[in-house]
Amino acid sequence: MDHGQGHGMMMGMGPSPPPSSPSSSASSSSSSNNSTTMMAPHHRNKMMMMMMHMTFYWGTDAQILFSGWPGTSPGMYALSLLVVFVLAVLVEWLSRSSLIKPGVLNDVVSGLVRTVLHALRMGLAYLVMLAIMSFNGGVFIAAVAGHAVGFLVFGTRAFGLVKS
């Protein structure tokens, strides 16, 4: 990820204040509030690694959902796009399917199963949302396409899967 162009901010921290001007006295420059300049080099590198994009960007160098994933390989990036696409399709399937038929289970068991399915659907939806928060354009397109395909297949009558 390229952080030198002002695209990112440190997670959990606001932007650093500008460094002291050269005309300021030695005492004021030694007590500078710019914490990254006073850190040891290895701490500064850790802080730079924690930066994330705050605007959309294009490219295969992204971190999606997990630290270090998908890495720098274009093949792994394509796999991560496929995972996001499938997660979005699954969210649409769970949103539109009626896996519990009325009268098959008693009310308590039916309610518990529906609750578990709802929790699963929400968990998957939040994973898709977190993937989009990588601000990678390809991930955004994969998520929207997954939701669109899922809706087409499970939410419309286009494939005869939805009963009237």
PDB file of C-alpha atoms in Angstrom:
ATOM      1  CA  MET A   1       0.000   0.000   0.000  1.00  0.00           C
ATOM      2  CA  ASP A   2       1.230   3.442  -0.841  1.00  0.00           C
ATOM      3  CA  HIS A   3       0.833   5.718   2.160  1.00  0.00           C
ATOM      4  CA  GLY A   4       3.106   8.514   1.014  1.00  0.00           C
ATOM      5  CA  GLN A   5       0.417  10.312  -0.974  1.00  0.00           C
ATOM      6  CA  GLY A   6      -1.762  11.325   1.956  1.00  0.00           C
ATOM      7  CA  HIS A   7      -4.397   8.666   1.304  1.00  0.00           C
ATOM      8  CA  GLY A   8      -4.367   7.173   4.785  1.00  0.00           C
ATOM      9  CA  MET A   9      -4.663   7.919   8.447  1.00  0.00           C
ATOM     10  CA  MET A  10      -3.474   5.920  11.391  1.00  0.00           C
ATOM     11  CA  MET A  11      -6.229   3.773  12.807  1.00  0.00           C
ATOM     12  CA  GLY A  12      -7.450   5.097  16.101  1.00  0.00           C
ATOM     13  CA  MET A  13      -5.387   8.257  15.874  1.00  0.00           C
ATOM     14  CA  GLY A  14      -6.072  11.593  14.263  1.00  0.00           C
ATOM     15  CA  PRO A  15      -3.632  13.253  11.913  1.00  0.00           C
ATOM     16  CA  SER A  16      -0.340  14.294  13.484  1.00  0.00           C
ATOM     17  CA  PRO A  17       0.155  17.997  14.080  1.00  0.00           C
ATOM     18  CA  PRO A  18       2.586  19.724  11.743  1.00  0.00           C
ATOM     19  CA  PRO A  19       6.204  19.769  12.878  1.00  0.00           C
ATOM     20  CA  SER A  20       7.483  22.854  14.666  1.00  0.00           C
ATOM     21  CA  SER A  21       8.683  25.691  12.498  1.00  0.00           C
ATOM     22  CA  PRO A  22      12.445  26.160  12.205  1.00  0.00           C
ATOM     23  CA  SER A  23      12.179  29.568  13.909  1.00  0.00           C
ATOM     24  CA  SER A  24      10.812  28.087  17.127  1.00  0.00           C
ATOM     25  CA  SER A  25      13.126  27.766  20.088  1.00  0.00           C
ATOM     26  CA  ALA A  26      14.989  24.571  20.953  1.00  0.00           C
ATOM     27  CA  SER A  27      12.858  23.970  24.011  1.00  0.00           C
ATOM     28  CA  SER A  28       9.607  24.081  22.070  1.00  0.00           C
ATOM     29  CA  SER A  29      10.943  21.769  19.339  1.00  0.00           C
ATOM     30  CA  SER A  30      12.103  19.235  21.909  1.00  0.00           C
ATOM     31  CA  SER A  31       8.625  19.108  23.400  1.00  0.00           C
ATOM     32  CA  SER A  32       6.946  18.647  20.025  1.00  0.00           C
ATOM     33  CA  ASN A  33       3.568  16.931  20.050  1.00  0.00           C
ATOM     34  CA  ASN A  34       4.424  14.993  16.895  1.00  0.00           C
ATOM     35  CA  SER A  35       4.667  11.569  18.540  1.00  0.00           C
ATOM     36  CA  THR A  36       5.782   9.677  15.430  1.00  0.00           C
ATOM     37  CA  THR A  37       9.012  11.661  15.126  1.00  0.00           C
ATOM     38  CA  MET A  38       9.952  10.934  18.723  1.00  0.00           C
ATOM     39  CA  MET A  39       9.344   7.184  18.469  1.00  0.00           C
ATOM     40  CA  ALA A  40      12.026   4.618  17.895  1.00  0.00           C
ATOM     41  CA  PRO A  41      12.257   3.557  14.214  1.00  0.00           C
ATOM     42  CA  HIS A  42      10.656   0.132  14.780  1.00  0.00           C
ATOM     43  CA  HIS A  43       7.636   1.763  16.487  1.00  0.00           C
ATOM     44  CA  ARG A  44       7.326   4.264  13.642  1.00  0.00           C
ATOM     45  CA  ASN A  45       7.266   1.382  11.137  1.00  0.00           C
ATOM     46  CA  LYS A  46       4.502  -0.349  13.101  1.00  0.00           C
ATOM     47  CA  MET A  47       2.467   2.847  13.040  1.00  0.00           C
ATOM     48  CA  MET A  48       2.931   3.153   9.285  1.00  0.00           C
ATOM     49  CA  MET A  49       1.780  -0.446   8.812  1.00  0.00           C
ATOM     50  CA  MET A  50      -1.443   0.335  10.713  1.00  0.00           C
ATOM     51  CA  MET A  51      -2.452   3.059   8.267  1.00  0.00           C
ATOM     52  CA  MET A  52      -5.510   2.508   6.119  1.00  0.00           C
ATOM     53  CA  HIS A  53      -6.937   4.207   3.090  1.00  0.00           C
ATOM     54  CA  MET A  54      -9.693   6.717   3.660  1.00  0.00           C
ATOM     55  CA  THR A  55     -10.578   7.095  -0.040  1.00  0.00           C
ATOM     56  CA  PHE A  56     -11.219   4.533  -2.778  1.00  0.00           C
ATOM     57  CA  TYR A  57      -8.126   3.267  -4.518  1.00  0.00           C
ATOM     58  CA  TRP A  58      -7.438   0.722  -7.247  1.00  0.00           C
ATOM     59  CA  GLY A  59      -4.864  -2.021  -7.144  1.00  0.00           C
ATOM     60  CA  THR A  60      -4.129  -5.518  -5.956  1.00  0.00           C
ATOM     61  CA  ASP A  61      -2.157  -4.413  -2.894  1.00  0.00           C
ATOM     62  CA  ALA A  62      -4.923  -4.492  -0.287  1.00  0.00           C
ATOM     63  CA  GLN A  63      -5.696  -5.887   3.139  1.00  0.00           C
ATOM     64  CA  ILE A  64      -9.168  -7.373   3.285  1.00  0.00           C
ATOM     65  CA  LEU A  65     -10.678  -8.643   6.538  1.00  0.00           C
ATOM     66  CA  PHE A  66      -7.446 -10.107   7.954  1.00  0.00           C
ATOM     67  CA  SER A  67      -3.956  -8.726   8.436  1.00  0.00           C
ATOM     68  CA  GLY A  68      -1.754  -9.750   5.530  1.00  0.00           C
ATOM     69  CA  TRP A  69      -4.609 -11.159   3.437  1.00  0.00           C
ATOM     70  CA  PRO A  70      -4.684 -11.411   0.433  1.00  0.00           C
ATOM     71  CA  GLY A  71      -1.010 -10.449   0.315  1.00  0.00           C
ATOM     72  CA  THR A  72       0.715  -9.143  -2.795  1.00  0.00           C
ATOM     73  CA  SER A  73      -0.127 -11.921  -5.249  1.00  0.00           C
ATOM     74  CA  PRO A  74      -2.669 -10.978  -7.954  1.00  0.00           C
ATOM     75  CA  GLY A  75      -4.048 -14.530  -7.746  1.00  0.00           C
ATOM     76  CA  MET A  76      -4.758 -14.180  -4.023  1.00  0.00           C
ATOM     77  CA  TYR A  77      -6.364 -10.786  -4.683  1.00  0.00           C
ATOM     78  CA  ALA A  78      -8.664 -12.423  -7.251  1.00  0.00           C
ATOM     79  CA  LEU A  79      -9.494 -15.130  -4.685  1.00  0.00           C
ATOM     80  CA  SER A  80     -10.343 -12.463  -2.094  1.00  0.00           C
ATOM     81  CA  LEU A  81     -12.686 -10.787  -4.601  1.00  0.00           C
ATOM     82  CA  LEU A  82     -14.363 -14.153  -5.179  1.00  0.00           C
ATOM     83  CA  VAL A  83     -14.758 -14.664  -1.409  1.00  0.00           C
ATOM     84  CA  VAL A  84     -16.389 -11.224  -1.021  1.00  0.00           C
ATOM     85  CA  PHE A  85     -18.665 -11.962  -4.004  1.00  0.00           C
ATOM     86  CA  VAL A  86     -19.758 -15.321  -2.531  1.00  0.00           C
ATOM     87  CA  LEU A  87     -20.336 -13.777   0.918  1.00  0.00           C
ATOM     88  CA  ALA A  88     -22.620 -11.160  -0.650  1.00  0.00           C
ATOM     89  CA  VAL A  89     -24.546 -13.841  -2.574  1.00  0.00           C
ATOM     90  CA  LEU A  90     -24.941 -15.846   0.664  1.00  0.00           C
ATOM     91  CA  VAL A  91     -26.315 -12.775   2.449  1.00  0.00           C
ATOM     92  CA  GLU A  92     -28.949 -12.387  -0.272  1.00  0.00           C
ATOM     93  CA  TRP A  93     -29.788 -16.100  -0.151  1.00  0.00           C
ATOM     94  CA  LEU A  94     -30.243 -16.040   3.626  1.00  0.00           C
ATOM     95  CA  SER A  95     -32.298 -12.845   3.345  1.00  0.00           C
ATOM     96  CA  ARG A  96     -34.713 -14.319   0.822  1.00  0.00           C
ATOM     97  CA  SER A  97     -34.947 -18.013   1.684  1.00  0.00           C
ATOM     98  CA  SER A  98     -37.464 -19.600   3.984  1.00  0.00           C
ATOM     99  CA  LEU A  99     -35.542 -22.529   5.360  1.00  0.00           C
ATOM    100  CA  ILE A 100     -38.057 -23.172   8.136  1.00  0.00           C
ATOM    101  CA  LYS A 101     -41.405 -24.393   6.837  1.00  0.00           C
ATOM    102  CA  PRO A 102     -44.433 -23.434   8.960  1.00  0.00           C
ATOM    103  CA  GLY A 103     -45.739 -26.227  11.165  1.00  0.00           C
ATOM    104  CA  VAL A 104     -42.667 -28.494  10.833  1.00  0.00           C
ATOM    105  CA  LEU A 105     -41.074 -27.483  14.148  1.00  0.00           C
ATOM    106  CA  ASN A 106     -42.656 -26.259  17.345  1.00  0.00           C
ATOM    107  CA  ASP A 107     -42.647 -22.518  17.927  1.00  0.00           C
ATOM    108  CA  VAL A 108     -39.702 -22.450  20.346  1.00  0.00           C
ATOM    109  CA  VAL A 109     -37.384 -24.520  18.124  1.00  0.00           C
ATOM    110  CA  SER A 110     -38.516 -22.606  15.047  1.00  0.00           C
ATOM    111  CA  GLY A 111     -37.780 -19.319  16.817  1.00  0.00           C
ATOM    112  CA  LEU A 112     -34.318 -20.497  17.882  1.00  0.00           C
ATOM    113  CA  VAL A 113     -33.439 -21.708  14.374  1.00  0.00           C
ATOM    114  CA  ARG A 114     -34.651 -18.438  12.850  1.00  0.00           C
ATOM    115  CA  THR A 115     -32.577 -16.519  15.407  1.00  0.00           C
ATOM    116  CA  VAL A 116     -29.434 -18.492  14.535  1.00  0.00           C
ATOM    117  CA  LEU A 117     -30.051 -17.939  10.804  1.00  0.00           C
ATOM    118  CA  HIS A 118     -30.576 -14.229  11.406  1.00  0.00           C
ATOM    119  CA  ALA A 119     -27.325 -14.020  13.401  1.00  0.00           C
ATOM    120  CA  LEU A 120     -25.501 -15.864  10.592  1.00  0.00           C
ATOM    121  CA  ARG A 121     -26.949 -13.526   7.967  1.00  0.00           C
ATOM    122  CA  MET A 122     -25.986 -10.440   9.962  1.00  0.00           C
ATOM    123  CA  GLY A 123     -22.487 -11.776  10.611  1.00  0.00           C
ATOM    124  CA  LEU A 124     -21.953 -12.382   6.895  1.00  0.00           C
ATOM    125  CA  ALA A 125     -23.383  -8.952   6.047  1.00  0.00           C
ATOM    126  CA  TYR A 126     -20.986  -7.313   8.503  1.00  0.00           C
ATOM    127  CA  LEU A 127     -18.056  -9.227   6.983  1.00  0.00           C
ATOM    128  CA  VAL A 128     -19.003  -7.864   3.555  1.00  0.00           C
ATOM    129  CA  MET A 129     -19.243  -4.369   5.053  1.00  0.00           C
ATOM    130  CA  LEU A 130     -15.822  -4.703   6.687  1.00  0.00           C
ATOM    131  CA  ALA A 131     -14.346  -5.911   3.400  1.00  0.00           C
ATOM    132  CA  ILE A 132     -15.749  -2.820   1.670  1.00  0.00           C
ATOM    133  CA  MET A 133     -14.129  -0.704   4.366  1.00  0.00           C
ATOM    134  CA  SER A 134     -10.760  -1.645   2.856  1.00  0.00           C
ATOM    135  CA  PHE A 135     -11.695   1.106   0.342  1.00  0.00           C
ATOM    136  CA  ASN A 136     -10.427  -1.039  -2.526  1.00  0.00           C
ATOM    137  CA  GLY A 137     -12.455  -0.402  -5.684  1.00  0.00           C
ATOM    138  CA  GLY A 138     -12.362  -4.040  -6.769  1.00  0.00           C
ATOM    139  CA  VAL A 139     -13.710  -5.227  -3.415  1.00  0.00           C
ATOM    140  CA  PHE A 140     -16.534  -2.693  -3.620  1.00  0.00           C
ATOM    141  CA  ILE A 141     -17.481  -3.863  -7.118  1.00  0.00           C
ATOM    142  CA  ALA A 142     -17.303  -7.544  -6.066  1.00  0.00           C
ATOM    143  CA  ALA A 143     -19.624  -6.899  -3.104  1.00  0.00           C
ATOM    144  CA  VAL A 144     -22.166  -4.940  -5.137  1.00  0.00           C
ATOM    145  CA  ALA A 145     -22.055  -7.542  -7.924  1.00  0.00           C
ATOM    146  CA  GLY A 146     -22.538 -10.339  -5.379  1.00  0.00           C
ATOM    147  CA  HIS A 147     -25.566  -8.627  -3.891  1.00  0.00           C
ATOM    148  CA  ALA A 148     -26.966  -7.974  -7.391  1.00  0.00           C
ATOM    149  CA  VAL A 149     -26.488 -11.580  -8.545  1.00  0.00           C
ATOM    150  CA  GLY A 150     -27.891 -12.880  -5.266  1.00  0.00           C
ATOM    151  CA  PHE A 151     -30.951 -10.692  -5.634  1.00  0.00           C
ATOM    152  CA  LEU A 152     -31.374 -11.709  -9.283  1.00  0.00           C
ATOM    153  CA  VAL A 153     -31.225 -15.409  -8.429  1.00  0.00           C
ATOM    154  CA  PHE A 154     -33.046 -15.448  -5.075  1.00  0.00           C
ATOM    155  CA  GLY A 155     -35.088 -12.238  -4.999  1.00  0.00           C
ATOM    156  CA  THR A 156     -36.726 -12.192  -8.416  1.00  0.00           C
ATOM    157  CA  ARG A 157     -38.675 -14.678 -10.491  1.00  0.00           C
ATOM    158  CA  ALA A 158     -36.003 -14.713 -13.204  1.00  0.00           C
ATOM    159  CA  PHE A 159     -34.896 -18.293 -12.407  1.00  0.00           C
ATOM    160  CA  GLY A 160     -38.130 -19.631 -10.972  1.00  0.00           C
ATOM    161  CA  LEU A 161     -36.656 -19.969  -7.473  1.00  0.00           C
ATOM    162  CA  VAL A 162     -39.067 -17.487  -5.881  1.00  0.00           C
ATOM    163  CA  LYS A 163     -42.662 -18.553  -5.311  1.00  0.00           C
ATOM    164  CA  SER A 164     -45.443 -15.995  -5.680  1.00  0.00           C
TER     165      SER A 164
END
